[in-house]
Coordinates of C-alpha atoms in Angstrom, one line a residue:
M1 CA -16.0 14.1 20.8
S2 CA -15.1 10.4 20.9
S3 CA -12.9 9.0 23.8
R4 CA -11.8 6.3 21.8
Q5 CA -7.9 5.6 21.7
L6 CA -6.0 6.2 18.7
D7 CA -4.4 3.2 16.9
H8 CA -0.9 4.4 16.5
F9 CA 2.3 3.2 18.0
V10 CA 5.3 5.2 19.5
S11 CA 8.5 3.3 20.1
D12 CA 10.1 3.7 23.6
K13 CA 13.5 3.2 21.9
P14 CA 15.6 6.5 21.3
F15 CA 15.8 7.4 17.7
D16 CA 18.9 6.4 15.8
P17 CA 19.3 8.3 12.3
M18 CA 22.4 5.9 11.7
A19 CA 20.6 2.6 12.2
V20 CA 20.6 0.6 9.1
E21 CA 17.4 -1.2 8.5
D22 CA 17.5 -4.6 6.9
L23 CA 15.5 -4.9 3.7
T24 CA 14.4 -8.2 2.0
P25 CA 15.6 -8.7 -1.6
E26 CA 12.3 -7.7 -2.9
Q27 CA 12.2 -4.5 -0.7
E28 CA 15.9 -3.9 -2.0
R29 CA 14.9 -4.2 -5.7
L30 CA 12.0 -1.9 -5.3
Y31 CA 13.9 0.5 -3.4
L32 CA 16.7 0.7 -5.9
A33 CA 14.5 0.6 -9.0
S34 CA 14.2 3.6 -11.2
Q35 CA 11.0 5.5 -12.1
W36 CA 11.3 3.8 -15.5
Q37 CA 11.7 0.4 -14.3
L38 CA 8.7 0.9 -11.6
M39 CA 6.3 2.1 -14.6
W40 CA 7.4 -0.7 -17.0
W41 CA 6.9 -3.3 -14.1
K42 CA 3.4 -1.9 -13.5
L43 CA 2.7 -1.5 -17.3
R44 CA 3.5 -5.2 -18.0
R45 CA 1.0 -6.5 -15.6
H46 CA -1.9 -5.0 -17.6
R47 CA -2.5 -7.3 -20.6
L48 CA -4.7 -4.9 -22.3
A49 CA -2.1 -2.1 -22.1
V50 CA 0.6 -4.3 -23.7
V51 CA -1.6 -5.7 -26.5
S52 CA -2.7 -1.9 -27.4
G53 CA 1.0 -1.0 -27.4
L54 CA 1.9 -4.0 -29.8
V55 CA -1.2 -2.9 -31.9
L56 CA 0.3 0.9 -32.1
L57 CA 3.7 -0.6 -33.0
V58 CA 2.3 -2.5 -36.1
F59 CA 0.4 0.5 -37.1
Y60 CA 3.6 2.7 -36.9
L61 CA 5.7 0.1 -38.6
V62 CA 3.2 -0.1 -41.5
A63 CA 3.1 3.6 -41.7
I64 CA 6.8 3.8 -42.0
L65 CA 7.0 0.9 -44.4
A66 CA 4.0 2.0 -46.4
E67 CA 5.9 2.3 -49.8
F68 CA 7.1 -1.1 -49.5
V69 CA 3.7 -2.6 -48.1
A70 CA 1.7 -0.9 -50.7
P71 CA 0.6 -3.3 -53.5
Y72 CA 0.7 -0.6 -56.3
D73 CA 2.6 2.3 -57.4
L74 CA 1.3 5.8 -56.9
S75 CA 1.4 6.1 -60.8
Y76 CA -0.5 2.9 -61.4
P77 CA -3.7 3.7 -63.1

């Protein structure tokens, strides 16, 4: 076994569960964000994911508007 000292810290102050921790505005924004907001912020940082999502959106729109986008009617010979 190693006699190396562990690298953790224990405070000498008594624990106060009612103490309020001061948060920076950035920490408060992350703390109050919903899971959807956290997921959206993370997704927006990935350019490939955003571009792929836009391509899928275009494909879905073309599929929905296929009747309008098609150059010929189905009965056209």
